[in-house]
């Protein structure tokens, strides 16, 4: 418990430094992942895989137990964020962190058409149209 509190304090101090010194914008962000499966056993396995991937990246995730309807509303295209989900997982994040979290920030070179020449050092595809 003490270790989590110390880490939260360090995170808050770093956030304040970014706001003060770097003039960073701060966003209140909630990330919701929707895990789907045709049967319960597959759902349980996939949920464990997602939790393991999050833990490997140094993040924590929580399952919306008894809040499945709220979770579905939050993950769906309805632009609804129920208070139960918001309270469980919303965090302050600096703009640079929010921008880096979008999937389209992946590396690589893509002309939109052309041939695949290989991968860059980060694993992104290099597609080049020489014409």
Coordinates of N, CA, C and O in Angstrom, one line a residue:
X1 N 0.8 -1.2 0.0 CA 0.0 0.0 0.0 C 0.9 1.3 0.0 O 0.6 2.2 -0.7
X2 N 1.9 1.3 0.8 CA 2.8 2.4 0.9 C 3.5 2.6 -0.4 O 3.7 3.8 -0.8
X3 N 3.9 1.6 -1.1 CA 4.6 1.7 -2.4 C 3.7 2.3 -3.4 O 4.1 3.2 -4.2
X4 N 2.4 1.9 -3.5 CA 1.4 2.6 -4.4 C 1.3 4.0 -4.1 O 1.2 4.9 -5.0
X5 N 1.2 4.4 -2.8 CA 1.0 5.8 -2.4 C 2.2 6.6 -2.9 O 2.1 7.7 -3.4
X6 N 3.4 6.1 -2.7 CA 4.7 6.8 -3.1 C 4.7 6.9 -4.6 O 5.1 8.0 -5.1
X7 N 4.3 5.9 -5.3 CA 4.3 6.0 -6.8 C 3.2 7.0 -7.2 O 3.5 7.8 -8.1
X8 N 2.1 7.1 -6.6 CA 1.1 8.1 -6.9 C 1.6 9.5 -6.7 O 1.3 10.4 -7.5
X9 N 2.3 9.7 -5.6 CA 2.9 11.0 -5.3 C 3.9 11.4 -6.3 O 3.9 12.5 -6.8
X10 N 4.8 10.4 -6.8 CA 5.8 10.7 -7.8 C 5.1 11.1 -9.1 O 5.5 12.0 -9.8
X11 N 4.0 10.3 -9.5 CA 3.2 10.6 -10.7 C 2.6 12.0 -10.6 O 2.6 12.7 -11.6
X12 N 2.0 12.4 -9.5 CA 1.4 13.7 -9.3 C 2.5 14.8 -9.4 O 2.2 15.8 -10.1
X13 N 3.6 14.6 -8.8 CA 4.7 15.6 -8.9 C 5.2 15.8 -10.4 O 5.4 16.9 -10.8
X14 N 5.3 14.6 -11.1 CA 5.7 14.7 -12.5 C 4.6 15.4 -13.4 O 5.0 16.2 -14.2
X15 N 3.4 15.1 -13.1 CA 2.3 15.8 -13.8 C 2.3 17.3 -13.5 O 2.2 18.1 -14.5
X16 N 2.5 17.7 -12.3 CA 2.6 19.1 -12.0 C 3.7 19.8 -12.6 O 3.6 20.9 -13.1
X17 N 4.9 19.1 -12.7 CA 6.0 19.6 -13.4 C 5.7 19.9 -14.9 O 6.1 20.9 -15.5
X18 N 5.1 18.9 -15.5 CA 4.8 19.0 -16.9 C 3.8 20.2 -17.2 O 3.9 20.9 -18.1
X19 N 2.8 20.3 -16.3 CA 1.9 21.4 -16.4 C 2.6 22.8 -16.2 O 2.4 23.7 -17.0
X20 N 3.4 22.9 -15.2 CA 4.1 24.1 -14.9 C 5.2 24.5 -15.8 O 5.2 25.6 -16.4
X21 N 6.1 23.6 -16.1 CA 7.3 23.9 -16.8 C 7.1 23.8 -18.3 O 7.7 24.5 -19.1
X22 N 6.4 22.8 -18.8 CA 6.2 22.5 -20.2 C 4.9 23.0 -20.8 O 4.6 22.8 -21.9
X23 N 4.1 23.6 -19.9 CA 2.8 24.1 -20.4 C 1.9 23.0 -21.0 O 1.2 23.3 -22.0
X24 N 2.0 21.8 -20.5 CA 1.2 20.7 -21.0 C -0.3 20.8 -20.7 O -0.6 21.2 -19.6
X25 N -1.1 20.5 -21.7 CA -2.5 20.4 -21.4 C -2.8 19.0 -20.7 O -2.0 18.1 -20.9
X26 N -3.8 19.0 -19.9 CA -4.1 17.7 -19.2 C -5.5 17.3 -19.5 O -6.4 18.2 -19.6
X27 N -5.7 16.0 -19.8 CA -7.0 15.5 -20.1 C -7.4 14.5 -19.1 O -6.6 13.8 -18.5
X28 N -8.7 14.4 -18.9 CA -9.3 13.4 -18.0 C -9.7 12.2 -18.9 O -10.7 12.4 -19.6
X29 N -9.0 11.1 -18.8 CA -9.1 10.0 -19.8 C -9.6 8.7 -19.1 O -9.2 8.4 -18.0
X30 N -10.5 8.1 -19.8 CA -11.0 6.7 -19.4 C -10.7 5.8 -20.6 O -11.2 6.1 -21.7
X31 N -10.1 4.7 -20.4 CA -9.8 3.7 -21.4 C -10.7 2.5 -21.1 O -10.6 1.9 -20.0
X32 N -11.5 2.1 -22.1 CA -12.4 0.9 -21.9 C -12.1 -0.1 -23.0 O -12.1 0.3 -24.2
X33 N -11.8 -1.3 -22.6 CA -11.5 -2.4 -23.6 C -12.7 -3.3 -23.5 O -13.1 -3.7 -22.4
X34 N -13.2 -3.7 -24.7 CA -14.3 -4.7 -24.8 C -13.7 -6.0 -25.2 O -13.2 -6.1 -26.3
X35 N -13.9 -7.0 -24.4 CA -13.4 -8.4 -24.7 C -14.7 -9.2 -25.1 O -15.6 -9.3 -24.3
X36 N -14.7 -9.8 -26.3 CA -15.8 -10.6 -26.7 C -15.4 -12.1 -26.9 O -14.2 -12.3 -27.2
X37 N -16.3 -13.0 -26.7 CA -16.1 -14.4 -26.9 C -17.4 -15.1 -27.1 O -18.4 -14.7 -26.5
X38 N -17.5 -16.2 -27.8 CA -18.7 -16.9 -28.0 C -19.2 -17.8 -26.8 O -20.3 -18.0 -26.6
X39 N -18.2 -18.2 -25.9 CA -18.5 -19.0 -24.8 C -17.7 -18.5 -23.6 O -16.7 -17.8 -23.7
X40 N -18.2 -18.8 -22.4 CA -17.6 -18.3 -21.1 C -16.2 -18.7 -21.0 O -15.3 -17.9 -20.5
X41 N -15.8 -19.9 -21.3 CA -14.4 -20.4 -21.1 C -13.4 -19.5 -22.0 O -12.4 -19.1 -21.6
X42 N -13.9 -19.3 -23.2 CA -13.0 -18.4 -24.1 C -13.0 -17.0 -23.6 O -11.9 -16.4 -23.6
X43 N -14.1 -16.5 -23.1 CA -14.1 -15.2 -22.5 C -13.1 -15.1 -21.3 O -12.4 -14.1 -21.2
X44 N -13.2 -16.0 -20.4 CA -12.3 -16.0 -19.3 C -10.8 -16.1 -19.7 O -10.0 -15.3 -19.2
X45 N -10.5 -16.9 -20.7 CA -9.1 -17.0 -21.2 C -8.7 -15.7 -21.9 O -7.6 -15.2 -21.6
X46 N -9.5 -15.1 -22.7 CA -9.2 -13.8 -23.3 C -9.0 -12.7 -22.3 O -8.1 -11.8 -22.4
X47 N -9.9 -12.7 -21.3 CA -9.8 -11.7 -20.2 C -8.5 -11.8 -19.5 O -7.8 -10.8 -19.3
X48 N -8.1 -13.0 -19.2 CA -6.7 -13.2 -18.5 C -5.6 -12.8 -19.4 O -4.6 -12.2 -19.0
X49 N -5.7 -13.0 -20.7 CA -4.7 -12.6 -21.7 C -4.6 -11.0 -21.7 O -3.5 -10.5 -21.7
X50 N -5.7 -10.4 -21.7 CA -5.7 -8.9 -21.7 C -5.1 -8.4 -20.4 O -4.2 -7.5 -20.5
X51 N -5.5 -9.0 -19.3 CA -4.9 -8.5 -18.0 C -3.4 -8.8 -18.0 O -2.7 -8.0 -17.4
X52 N -3.0 -9.9 -18.5 CA -1.5 -10.2 -18.5 C -0.8 -9.2 -19.4 O 0.3 -8.8 -19.1
X53 N -1.3 -8.9 -20.6 CA -0.7 -7.9 -21.5 C -0.6 -6.6 -20.8 O 0.4 -5.9 -20.9
X54 N -1.6 -6.2 -20.1 CA -1.6 -4.9 -19.4 C -0.6 -4.9 -18.3 O 0.2 -4.0 -18.1
X55 N -0.5 -6.0 -17.5 CA 0.5 -6.1 -16.4 C 1.9 -6.1 -17.0 O 2.8 -5.5 -16.4
X56 N 2.1 -6.7 -18.1 CA 3.4 -6.8 -18.7 C 3.9 -5.4 -19.2 O 5.1 -5.0 -19.2
X57 N 2.9 -4.5 -19.5 CA 3.2 -3.1 -19.9 C 3.2 -2.2 -18.7 O 3.3 -1.0 -18.9
X58 N 3.0 -2.7 -17.5 CA 3.1 -1.9 -16.3 C 1.8 -1.2 -16.0 O 1.7 -0.2 -15.3
X59 N 0.7 -1.7 -16.5 CA -0.7 -1.1 -16.3 C -1.5 -2.1 -15.5 O -1.3 -3.3 -15.5
X60 N -2.6 -1.5 -14.9 CA -3.6 -2.3 -14.2 C -4.9 -2.2 -14.9 O -5.3 -1.1 -15.4
X61 N -5.7 -3.3 -15.0 CA -7.0 -3.2 -15.6 C -8.0 -3.8 -14.6 O -7.6 -4.6 -13.7
X62 N -9.2 -3.4 -14.7 CA -10.2 -4.0 -13.9 C -11.4 -4.5 -14.7 O -11.7 -3.9 -15.7
X63 N -11.9 -5.6 -14.3 CA -13.1 -6.2 -15.0 C -14.4 -5.6 -14.4 O -14.5 -5.4 -13.2
X64 N -15.3 -5.2 -15.3 CA -16.5 -4.6 -14.9 C -17.5 -5.7 -14.4 O -18.6 -5.9 -15.0
X65 N -17.2 -6.3 -13.3 CA -18.0 -7.4 -12.7 C -19.3 -6.7 -12.2 O -19.3 -5.7 -11.5
X66 N -20.4 -7.3 -12.6 CA -21.8 -6.8 -12.3 C -22.1 -5.4 -12.9 O -23.0 -4.8 -12.4
X67 N -21.2 -5.0 -13.8 CA -21.4 -3.7 -14.5 C -21.3 -3.9 -16.0 O -20.8 -3.0 -16.7
X68 N -21.7 -5.1 -16.5 CA -21.5 -5.3 -17.9 C -22.3 -4.4 -18.8 O -21.8 -4.0 -19.8
X69 N -23.5 -4.0 -18.4 CA -24.3 -3.1 -19.2 C -23.6 -1.7 -19.3 O -23.5 -1.1 -20.3
X70 N -23.1 -1.2 -18.1 CA -22.4 0.0 -18.1 C -21.1 -0.1 -19.0 O -20.8 0.9 -19.7
X71 N -20.4 -1.2 -18.9 CA -19.2 -1.4 -19.7 C -19.5 -1.4 -21.2 O -18.7 -0.8 -21.9
X72 N -20.6 -2.1 -21.6 CA -20.9 -2.1 -23.0 C -21.3 -0.7 -23.5 O -20.9 -0.3 -24.6
X73 N -22.0 0.1 -22.7 CA -22.4 1.5 -23.1 C -21.1 2.3 -23.2 O -21.0 3.1 -24.1
X74 N -20.1 2.1 -22.3 CA -18.9 2.9 -22.4 C -18.0 2.5 -23.6 O -17.3 3.3 -24.2
X75 N -18.0 1.2 -24.0 CA -17.2 0.7 -25.1 C -17.9 0.9 -26.4 O -17.2 0.9 -27.5
X76 N -19.2 1.1 -26.5 CA -19.9 1.1 -27.7 C -19.9 2.5 -28.4 O -19.3 3.5 -27.8
X77 N -20.5 2.6 -29.5 CA -20.5 3.9 -30.3 C -21.5 4.9 -29.8 O -21.7 5.9 -30.5
X78 N -22.0 4.8 -28.6 CA -23.1 5.6 -28.2 C -22.6 6.9 -27.5 O -23.4 7.8 -27.1
X79 N -21.3 7.0 -27.2 CA -20.7 8.2 -26.6 C -21.3 8.4 -25.2 O -21.6 9.5 -24.8
X80 N -21.5 7.3 -24.4 CA -22.0 7.3 -23.1 C -21.0 6.8 -22.2 O -20.4 5.7 -22.4
X81 N -20.7 7.5 -21.1 CA -19.7 7.0 -20.1 C -20.5 7.0 -18.7 O -20.5 8.0 -18.0
X82 N -21.0 5.9 -18.4 CA -21.7 5.8 -17.1 C -20.8 6.1 -15.9 O -19.6 5.8 -16.0
X83 N -21.4 6.6 -14.9 CA -20.6 7.1 -13.7 C -19.9 5.9 -13.1 O -18.8 6.1 -12.6
X84 N -20.4 4.7 -13.0 CA -19.7 3.6 -12.4 C -18.4 3.2 -13.1 O -17.4 2.9 -12.5
X85 N -18.4 3.3 -14.4 CA -17.2 3.1 -15.2 C -16.2 4.3 -15.1 O -15.0 4.1 -14.9
X86 N -16.8 5.5 -15.1 CA -15.9 6.7 -15.0 C -15.2 6.7 -13.7 O -14.0 6.9 -13.6
X87 N -15.9 6.4 -12.6 CA -15.3 6.4 -11.3 C -14.3 5.3 -11.1 O -13.3 5.5 -10.4
X88 N -14.4 4.2 -11.8 CA -13.5 3.1 -11.7 C -12.2 3.3 -12.4 O -11.2 2.8 -12.0
X89 N -12.1 4.1 -13.5 CA -10.9 4.1 -14.2 C -10.5 5.3 -14.9 O -9.6 5.3 -15.8
X90 N -11.0 6.5 -14.5 CA -10.6 7.7 -15.2 C -9.4 8.3 -14.5 O -9.3 8.3 -13.3
X91 N -8.4 8.8 -15.3 CA -7.2 9.3 -14.8 C -6.8 10.6 -15.5 O -7.2 10.8 -16.7
X92 N -6.1 11.5 -14.9 CA -5.5 12.6 -15.5 C -4.3 12.2 -16.3 O -3.5 11.5 -15.8
X93 N -4.2 12.7 -17.5 CA -3.1 12.4 -18.4 C -2.6 13.6 -19.1 O -3.4 14.4 -19.7
X94 N -1.3 13.8 -19.2 CA -0.8 14.9 -20.1 C -1.1 14.7 -21.5 O -1.2 13.5 -22.0
X95 N -1.2 15.7 -22.3 CA -1.5 15.6 -23.7 C -0.6 14.7 -24.5 O -1.0 14.0 -25.3
X96 N 0.7 14.7 -24.2 CA 1.7 13.9 -24.9 C 1.4 12.4 -24.7 O 1.5 11.6 -25.6
X97 N 0.9 12.0 -23.5 CA 0.6 10.6 -23.2 C -0.7 10.2 -24.0 O -0.7 9.1 -24.5
X98 N -1.6 11.1 -24.0 CA -2.9 10.8 -24.7 C -2.6 10.7 -26.2 O -3.1 9.7 -26.8
X99 N -1.8 11.6 -26.7 CA -1.5 11.5 -28.2 C -0.7 10.2 -28.5 O -1.0 9.6 -29.6
X100 N 0.2 9.8 -27.7 CA 1.0 8.6 -27.9 C 0.2 7.3 -27.8 O 0.6 6.3 -28.3
X101 N -1.0 7.4 -27.2 CA -1.8 6.2 -27.0 C -2.7 5.8 -28.1 O -3.2 4.7 -28.2
X102 N -2.8 6.7 -29.1 CA -3.7 6.4 -30.2 C -3.0 5.4 -31.2 O -1.8 5.5 -31.4
X103 N -3.8 4.5 -31.7 CA -3.2 3.4 -32.5 C -2.6 3.9 -33.8 O -1.7 3.3 -34.4
X104 N -3.0 5.1 -34.3 CA -2.4 5.6 -35.6 C -1.1 6.3 -35.4 O -0.6 6.8 -36.3
X105 N -0.5 6.3 -34.2 CA 0.8 6.9 -34.0 C 1.9 5.8 -34.2 O 3.0 6.1 -33.9
X106 N 1.5 4.7 -34.8 CA 2.5 3.6 -35.0 C 3.6 4.1 -36.0 O 3.3 5.0 -36.9
X107 N 4.8 3.5 -35.9 CA 5.8 3.9 -36.7 C 5.7 3.3 -38.1 O 4.8 2.5 -38.3
X108 N 6.5 3.6 -39.0 CA 6.5 3.0 -40.3 C 6.4 4.1 -41.4 O 6.2 5.3 -41.1
X109 N 6.6 3.7 -42.6 CA 6.4 4.6 -43.7 C 5.4 4.0 -44.6 O 5.5 2.8 -45.0
X110 N 4.4 4.8 -45.0 CA 3.3 4.2 -45.8 C 2.9 5.3 -46.8 O 2.3 6.3 -46.5
X111 N 3.2 5.0 -48.1 CA 2.7 5.9 -49.1 C 1.3 5.7 -49.5 O 0.8 6.4 -50.4
X112 N 0.6 4.7 -48.9 CA -0.8 4.4 -49.3 C -0.9 3.4 -50.3 O -1.9 2.7 -50.5
X113 N 0.1 3.2 -51.1 CA 0.1 2.2 -52.1 C 1.6 1.8 -52.4 O 2.5 2.5 -51.9
X114 N 1.9 0.9 -53.1 CA 3.2 0.5 -53.4 C 3.6 -0.9 -52.9 O 2.7 -1.7 -52.7
X115 N 4.9 -1.1 -52.7 CA 5.3 -2.4 -52.3 C 5.9 -2.4 -50.9 O 6.5 -1.4 -50.5
X116 N 5.8 -3.5 -50.2 CA 6.4 -3.6 -48.9 C 7.9 -3.9 -49.1 O 8.3 -4.9 -49.7
X117 N 8.7 -3.0 -48.5 CA 10.1 -3.1 -48.6 C 10.7 -3.8 -47.4 O 11.8 -4.3 -47.4
X118 N 9.9 -3.8 -46.3 CA 10.4 -4.4 -45.1 C 9.8 -3.7 -43.9 O 8.7 -3.2 -44.0
X119 N 10.5 -3.8 -42.8 CA 10.0 -3.2 -41.5 C 11.1 -2.2 -41.0 O 12.3 -2.4 -41.2
X120 N 10.6 -1.2 -40.3 CA 11.6 -0.3 -39.7 C 12.1 -0.9 -38.3 O 11.6 -1.9 -37.9
X121 N 12.9 -0.1 -37.6 CA 13.5 -0.7 -36.4 C 12.4 -0.9 -35.3 O 12.6 -1.6 -34.3
X122 N 11.3 -0.2 -35.4 CA 10.2 -0.4 -34.4 C 9.2 -1.5 -34.8 O 8.2 -1.7 -34.1
X123 N 9.4 -2.1 -35.9 CA 8.5 -3.2 -36.4 C 7.4 -2.7 -37.3 O 6.5 -3.4 -37.8
X124 N 7.4 -1.3 -37.6 CA 6.4 -0.8 -38.5 C 6.7 -1.1 -40.0 O 7.8 -1.3 -40.4
X125 N 5.6 -1.3 -40.8 CA 5.9 -1.6 -42.2 C 6.4 -0.4 -43.0 O 6.0 0.7 -42.7
X126 N 7.2 -0.7 -44.0 CA 7.7 0.3 -44.9 C 7.1 0.0 -46.3 O 7.5 -1.0 -46.9
X127 N 6.1 0.8 -46.7 CA 5.5 0.6 -48.0 C 5.8 1.9 -48.8 O 5.5 3.0 -48.4
X128 N 6.4 1.6 -49.9 CA 6.9 2.8 -50.8 C 6.4 2.6 -52.2 O 6.5 1.5 -52.8
X129 N 5.8 3.7 -52.7 CA 5.4 3.7 -54.1 C 6.5 4.6 -54.8 O 6.5 5.8 -54.7
X130 N 7.4 3.9 -55.6 CA 8.5 4.7 -56.2 C 8.1 5.5 -57.3 O 8.8 6.4 -57.8
X131 N 6.9 5.4 -57.8 CA 6.4 6.2 -58.9 C 5.7 7.4 -58.4 O 5.3 8.3 -59.0

